[in-house]
Amino acid sequence: MASLKNKLIALKNIHKEQYDIEVQYCNELIEVEKKYMNLLKPYWKKRAEIVSGKYDDSKEIQEEDNDNEYPEFNCLNNIHCKGIPDFWLTVMLHHPKISENITELDIKILSFLKDIRVEYMKENANFRLAFDFMQRSQKDEEIENIYFNNETLYLNFYYVLDNSYGKAEYSHSHVEGTEISWKNINYVEEAVKNKSSSFFMIFYPPHPDDHDNELESNIINETLNQIFEIGEIIKDVLIPQAVDWYTGKALLYSYNEDTEDGSWVGADINDLKIEE
């Protein structure tokens, strides 16, 4: 009769073979996500064009909702403006996790944000977020973006295939951000000096190897995990469901973990501040 030792070794060998299947699953799952993201991109492109005002005068837009399918928007019927100002800013402010990283100054800068795009890179689960900015305000072309010169800021998220917990899965590796070409003041440096925060700190991510001791390593890992969380929320939640986050409808289905009773939170379309 085989010993218990040999039986456990046999089980471990089976587990190793199982790992190969898990790797295959991870890779195929990512390929499926890439496939369907590519199918969604034409819809997101059209959304961006509507938000920017490209289709303001089109017959297609003017004839939408003839059957009054969305009566909750009737209160906005007499509001006329170019595109949908502050669309992405409002989307981000309506998400509890994202909004907690946005300061009053960030709001002024993010008012120039015209689109957020996502694309997978060729390698495994790595993906890139692109934040497109206007140089002049959508609400008032006399107002110039006085903050930075970049038309697009990129955030690249990198993963590694990990089996630390005995199961194959993609885990966080590192993040790379675009160097922001500030026009006058580097607001991130100012935030660091003043020991305050800024949403734009995510474009200055620490590298996992930039530490001298375990405490610094833990701080870096915590910061990177927070940046990954923000990136994954934007990729998986905000971009696909942008209109529902803009109107606040998505909040009706969001569990509020910050309340003592775990209550559900919501928003009202009448709370939208839209300037003509």
Tab-separated table of C-alpha atoms in Angstrom:
chain	number	residue	atom	x	y	z
A	1	MET	CA	0.000	0.000	0.000
A	2	ALA	CA	1.315	3.448	-0.942
A	3	SER	CA	2.361	5.750	1.881
A	4	LEU	CA	0.508	8.959	2.704
A	5	LYS	CA	3.605	10.827	1.498
A	6	ASN	CA	3.385	9.284	-1.962
A	7	LYS	CA	-0.346	9.971	-2.126
A	8	LEU	CA	0.198	13.665	-1.338
A	9	ILE	CA	2.997	13.865	-3.918
A	10	ALA	CA	0.593	12.374	-6.465
A	11	LEU	CA	-1.984	15.032	-5.567
A	12	LYS	CA	0.628	17.794	-5.924
A	13	ASN	CA	1.576	16.482	-9.368
A	14	ILE	CA	-2.096	16.533	-10.366
A	15	HIS	CA	-2.264	20.099	-9.092
A	16	LYS	CA	0.691	21.058	-11.317
A	17	GLU	CA	-1.111	19.645	-14.343
A	18	GLN	CA	-4.250	21.513	-13.272
A	19	TYR	CA	-2.216	24.741	-13.248
A	20	ASP	CA	-1.603	24.428	-16.994
A	21	ILE	CA	-5.368	24.335	-17.571
A	22	GLU	CA	-5.823	27.398	-15.367
A	23	VAL	CA	-3.204	29.288	-17.398
A	24	GLN	CA	-5.066	28.363	-20.568
A	25	TYR	CA	-8.322	29.570	-18.986
A	26	CYS	CA	-6.790	32.930	-17.990
A	27	ASN	CA	-5.377	33.521	-21.456
A	28	GLU	CA	-8.554	32.518	-23.294
A	29	LEU	CA	-10.688	34.664	-20.978
A	30	ILE	CA	-8.558	37.703	-21.806
A	31	GLU	CA	-8.882	36.970	-25.532
A	32	VAL	CA	-12.683	36.862	-25.184
A	33	GLU	CA	-12.641	40.203	-23.358
A	34	LYS	CA	-10.454	41.689	-26.103
A	35	LYS	CA	-12.812	40.386	-28.786
A	36	TYR	CA	-15.922	41.930	-27.263
A	37	MET	CA	-14.169	45.170	-26.380
A	38	ASN	CA	-13.318	45.577	-30.073
A	39	LEU	CA	-16.991	45.004	-30.922
A	40	LEU	CA	-17.988	47.763	-28.489
A	41	LYS	CA	-15.483	50.367	-29.684
A	42	PRO	CA	-17.650	51.690	-32.590
A	43	TYR	CA	-20.445	52.416	-30.098
A	44	TRP	CA	-18.049	54.181	-27.745
A	45	LYS	CA	-16.707	56.228	-30.652
A	46	LYS	CA	-20.217	57.395	-31.535
A	47	ARG	CA	-20.847	58.209	-27.879
A	48	ALA	CA	-17.723	60.390	-27.874
A	49	GLU	CA	-18.933	62.214	-30.979
A	50	ILE	CA	-22.325	62.932	-29.395
A	51	VAL	CA	-20.683	64.112	-26.169
A	52	SER	CA	-18.346	66.425	-28.110
A	53	GLY	CA	-21.219	68.014	-30.049
A	54	LYS	CA	-20.421	66.582	-33.465
A	55	TYR	CA	-24.003	65.342	-33.923
A	56	ASP	CA	-25.830	68.272	-32.289
A	57	ASP	CA	-27.686	69.214	-35.475
A	58	SER	CA	-28.160	65.733	-36.893
A	59	LYS	CA	-31.675	64.560	-37.684
A	60	GLU	CA	-30.933	61.256	-35.967
A	61	ILE	CA	-30.309	62.941	-32.614
A	62	GLN	CA	-33.252	65.330	-32.916
A	63	GLU	CA	-35.667	62.464	-33.558
A	64	GLU	CA	-34.511	60.296	-30.654
A	65	ASP	CA	-37.108	59.203	-28.081
A	66	ASN	CA	-40.181	59.834	-30.207
A	67	ASP	CA	-41.956	57.163	-28.176
A	68	ASN	CA	-40.971	58.822	-24.881
A	69	GLU	CA	-39.066	55.747	-23.752
A	70	TYR	CA	-37.105	57.784	-21.211
A	71	PRO	CA	-39.580	60.171	-19.513
A	72	GLU	CA	-37.053	60.888	-16.744
A	73	PHE	CA	-35.143	63.044	-19.259
A	74	ASN	CA	-38.148	65.283	-20.042
A	75	CYS	CA	-36.921	67.837	-17.507
A	76	LEU	CA	-33.908	68.419	-19.783
A	77	ASN	CA	-35.936	68.968	-22.951
A	78	ASN	CA	-35.482	72.743	-23.001
A	79	ILE	CA	-31.754	72.700	-22.263
A	80	HIS	CA	-29.652	73.288	-25.376
A	81	CYS	CA	-25.863	73.174	-25.266
A	82	LYS	CA	-22.937	71.993	-27.342
A	83	GLY	CA	-22.644	68.251	-26.841
A	84	ILE	CA	-22.796	67.237	-23.201
A	85	PRO	CA	-20.476	69.468	-21.144
A	86	ASP	CA	-18.585	67.896	-18.229
A	87	PHE	CA	-19.837	64.449	-19.236
A	88	TRP	CA	-16.800	62.473	-18.068
A	89	LEU	CA	-16.207	64.706	-15.073
A	90	THR	CA	-19.769	63.987	-13.933
A	91	VAL	CA	-19.344	60.264	-14.620
A	92	MET	CA	-16.263	60.185	-12.404
A	93	LEU	CA	-17.779	62.312	-9.648
A	94	HIS	CA	-20.773	59.975	-9.410
A	95	HIS	CA	-18.573	56.962	-8.621
A	96	PRO	CA	-17.766	56.914	-4.876
A	97	LYS	CA	-14.309	55.342	-5.224
A	98	ILE	CA	-13.195	57.609	-8.070
A	99	SER	CA	-14.658	60.814	-6.646
A	100	GLU	CA	-12.834	60.431	-3.334
A	101	ASN	CA	-9.587	61.048	-5.240
A	102	ILE	CA	-10.824	64.207	-7.011
A	103	THR	CA	-10.107	67.617	-5.464
A	104	GLU	CA	-11.671	71.000	-6.225
A	105	LEU	CA	-8.682	71.862	-8.410
A	106	ASP	CA	-8.964	68.492	-10.180
A	107	ILE	CA	-12.568	69.363	-11.046
A	108	LYS	CA	-11.408	72.491	-12.853
A	109	ILE	CA	-8.831	70.500	-14.819
A	110	LEU	CA	-11.157	67.567	-15.537
A	111	SER	CA	-13.747	69.952	-16.982
A	112	PHE	CA	-11.508	69.861	-20.087
A	113	LEU	CA	-11.714	66.046	-20.301
A	114	LYS	CA	-13.597	65.079	-23.463
A	115	ASP	CA	-13.233	61.284	-23.597
A	116	ILE	CA	-11.750	58.253	-21.865
A	117	ARG	CA	-10.724	55.318	-24.039
A	118	VAL	CA	-9.413	51.849	-23.257
A	119	GLU	CA	-7.520	49.299	-25.287
A	120	TYR	CA	-5.803	46.031	-24.492
A	121	MET	CA	-2.140	45.627	-25.333
A	122	LYS	CA	-0.887	42.574	-27.187
A	123	GLU	CA	0.564	40.933	-24.096
A	124	ASN	CA	-1.831	39.076	-21.749
A	125	ALA	CA	-4.082	41.277	-19.556
A	126	ASN	CA	-2.119	44.518	-19.990
A	127	PHE	CA	-4.280	47.485	-20.943
A	128	ARG	CA	-4.042	51.220	-21.583
A	129	LEU	CA	-6.356	54.065	-20.606
A	130	ALA	CA	-6.320	57.214	-22.733
A	131	PHE	CA	-7.660	60.476	-21.301
A	132	ASP	CA	-8.366	62.963	-24.119
A	133	PHE	CA	-8.410	66.647	-23.191
A	134	MET	CA	-9.602	69.811	-24.917
A	135	GLN	CA	-7.464	72.935	-25.037
A	136	ARG	CA	-10.561	75.131	-24.830
A	137	SER	CA	-13.699	74.726	-22.743
A	138	GLN	CA	-16.691	73.022	-24.361
A	139	LYS	CA	-19.014	75.386	-22.491
A	140	ASP	CA	-17.102	78.562	-23.366
A	141	GLU	CA	-14.403	78.552	-26.043
A	142	GLU	CA	-12.962	81.723	-24.530
A	143	ILE	CA	-11.812	79.649	-21.556
A	144	GLU	CA	-8.432	78.047	-22.260
A	145	ASN	CA	-6.903	74.972	-20.660
A	146	ILE	CA	-4.270	76.750	-18.584
A	147	TYR	CA	-3.088	73.593	-16.853
A	148	PHE	CA	-1.126	71.412	-19.287
A	149	ASN	CA	-0.281	71.035	-22.979
A	150	ASN	CA	-1.016	67.321	-23.427
A	151	GLU	CA	-3.986	66.464	-25.617
A	152	THR	CA	-3.941	62.887	-24.327
A	153	LEU	CA	-2.667	61.380	-21.089
A	154	TYR	CA	-1.994	57.639	-21.047
A	155	LEU	CA	-1.906	55.132	-18.222
A	156	ASN	CA	-0.474	51.696	-18.994
A	157	PHE	CA	-1.339	48.844	-16.624
A	158	TYR	CA	0.885	45.749	-16.596
A	159	TYR	CA	0.118	42.332	-15.114
A	160	VAL	CA	2.047	39.121	-14.491
A	161	LEU	CA	0.730	35.574	-14.456
A	162	ASP	CA	1.043	34.507	-10.844
A	163	ASN	CA	0.554	31.258	-8.939
A	164	SER	CA	1.525	32.450	-5.468
A	165	TYR	CA	-1.700	31.108	-3.996
A	166	GLY	CA	-1.622	27.814	-5.834
A	167	LYS	CA	-3.876	29.066	-8.602
A	168	ALA	CA	-3.023	30.705	-11.911
A	169	GLU	CA	-4.233	34.295	-12.135
A	170	TYR	CA	-3.057	37.666	-13.354
A	171	SER	CA	-1.744	39.918	-10.593
A	172	HIS	CA	-0.615	43.547	-10.586
A	173	SER	CA	2.891	44.291	-11.815
A	174	HIS	CA	3.394	48.011	-12.409
A	175	VAL	CA	1.895	51.147	-13.973
A	176	GLU	CA	3.385	53.673	-16.388
A	177	GLY	CA	1.922	57.149	-16.871
A	178	THR	CA	2.400	59.938	-19.390
A	179	GLU	CA	4.673	62.743	-18.282
A	180	ILE	CA	2.367	65.734	-17.928
A	181	SER	CA	3.572	68.906	-19.643
A	182	TRP	CA	2.344	71.442	-17.099
A	183	LYS	CA	1.997	74.986	-18.428
A	184	ASN	CA	2.702	76.938	-15.270
A	185	ILE	CA	2.521	74.952	-12.070
A	186	ASN	CA	3.055	71.235	-11.504
A	187	TYR	CA	-0.051	70.700	-9.403
A	188	VAL	CA	0.975	67.185	-8.419
A	189	GLU	CA	4.261	68.438	-6.968
A	190	GLU	CA	2.322	71.139	-5.136
A	191	ALA	CA	-0.069	68.531	-3.752
A	192	VAL	CA	2.849	66.426	-2.500
A	193	LYS	CA	4.486	69.459	-0.864
A	194	ASN	CA	1.230	70.368	0.857
A	195	LYS	CA	0.605	66.736	1.854
A	196	SER	CA	-2.676	66.819	-0.015
A	197	SER	CA	-3.980	64.669	-2.847
A	198	SER	CA	-4.820	64.946	-6.536
A	199	PHE	CA	-6.415	62.626	-9.064
A	200	PHE	CA	-3.452	63.306	-11.339
A	201	MET	CA	-1.095	61.563	-8.929
A	202	ILE	CA	-2.048	58.345	-10.721
A	203	PHE	CA	0.097	59.533	-13.640
A	204	TYR	CA	3.126	59.484	-11.319
A	205	PRO	CA	2.998	55.889	-10.073
A	206	PRO	CA	5.856	54.475	-7.997
A	207	HIS	CA	7.808	51.524	-9.371
A	208	PRO	CA	7.681	48.301	-7.330
A	209	ASP	CA	11.498	48.270	-7.038
A	210	ASP	CA	11.836	51.859	-5.763
A	211	HIS	CA	12.224	51.058	-2.069
A	212	ASP	CA	14.953	50.605	0.531
A	213	ASN	CA	13.045	48.717	3.200
A	214	GLU	CA	9.925	46.663	3.848
A	215	LEU	CA	7.889	49.656	5.039
A	216	GLU	CA	8.541	51.569	1.810
A	217	SER	CA	7.759	48.417	-0.175
A	218	ASN	CA	4.392	48.064	1.575
A	219	ILE	CA	3.538	51.720	0.923
A	220	ILE	CA	4.451	51.373	-2.759
A	221	ASN	CA	2.399	48.190	-3.126
A	222	GLU	CA	-0.591	49.828	-1.443
A	223	THR	CA	-0.316	52.863	-3.741
A	224	LEU	CA	-0.043	50.668	-6.835
A	225	ASN	CA	-3.048	48.600	-5.752
A	226	GLN	CA	-5.077	51.804	-5.386
A	227	ILE	CA	-4.047	52.969	-8.867
A	228	PHE	CA	-4.911	49.554	-10.322
A	229	GLU	CA	-8.291	49.683	-8.591
A	230	ILE	CA	-9.018	53.097	-10.127
A	231	GLY	CA	-7.884	51.907	-13.564
A	232	GLU	CA	-9.946	48.727	-13.433
A	233	ILE	CA	-13.058	50.620	-12.307
A	234	ILE	CA	-12.680	53.024	-15.220
A	235	LYS	CA	-12.073	50.153	-17.679
A	236	ASP	CA	-14.703	47.699	-16.477
A	237	VAL	CA	-17.397	49.956	-15.005
A	238	LEU	CA	-17.299	53.592	-16.086
A	239	ILE	CA	-16.440	53.247	-19.774
A	240	PRO	CA	-19.026	50.530	-20.563
A	241	GLN	CA	-21.774	52.145	-18.427
A	242	ALA	CA	-20.870	55.831	-18.816
A	243	VAL	CA	-24.370	57.202	-19.503
A	244	ASP	CA	-25.832	55.507	-16.421
A	245	TRP	CA	-23.046	56.893	-14.243
A	246	TYR	CA	-23.603	60.338	-15.772
A	247	THR	CA	-27.326	60.330	-14.971
A	248	GLY	CA	-26.766	58.648	-11.615
A	249	LYS	CA	-28.846	55.593	-12.490
A	250	ALA	CA	-25.878	53.298	-11.916
A	251	LEU	CA	-25.770	54.447	-8.309
A	252	LEU	CA	-29.211	52.944	-7.760
A	253	TYR	CA	-27.569	49.543	-8.116
A	254	SER	CA	-24.412	50.378	-6.179
A	255	TYR	CA	-24.027	49.073	-2.669
A	256	ASN	CA	-22.802	51.756	-0.306
A	257	GLU	CA	-20.232	50.086	1.943
A	258	ASP	CA	-19.498	53.349	3.750
A	259	THR	CA	-22.893	53.577	5.478
A	260	GLU	CA	-23.470	51.870	8.808
A	261	ASP	CA	-26.597	50.105	7.610
A	262	GLY	CA	-25.170	49.255	4.180
A	263	SER	CA	-27.913	51.276	2.539
A	264	TRP	CA	-28.320	51.734	-1.179
A	265	VAL	CA	-27.469	55.105	-2.682
A	266	GLY	CA	-28.953	56.848	-5.674
A	267	ALA	CA	-28.934	60.072	-7.658
A	268	ASP	CA	-31.582	62.111	-9.418
A	269	ILE	CA	-31.466	63.387	-12.988
A	270	ASN	CA	-32.648	66.746	-11.634
A	271	ASP	CA	-29.365	67.039	-9.713
A	272	LEU	CA	-27.388	67.385	-12.945
A	273	LYS	CA	-25.895	70.836	-13.324
A	274	ILE	CA	-25.960	71.512	-17.052
A	275	GLU	CA	-25.214	74.974	-18.337
A	276	GLU	CA	-26.671	76.096	-21.650
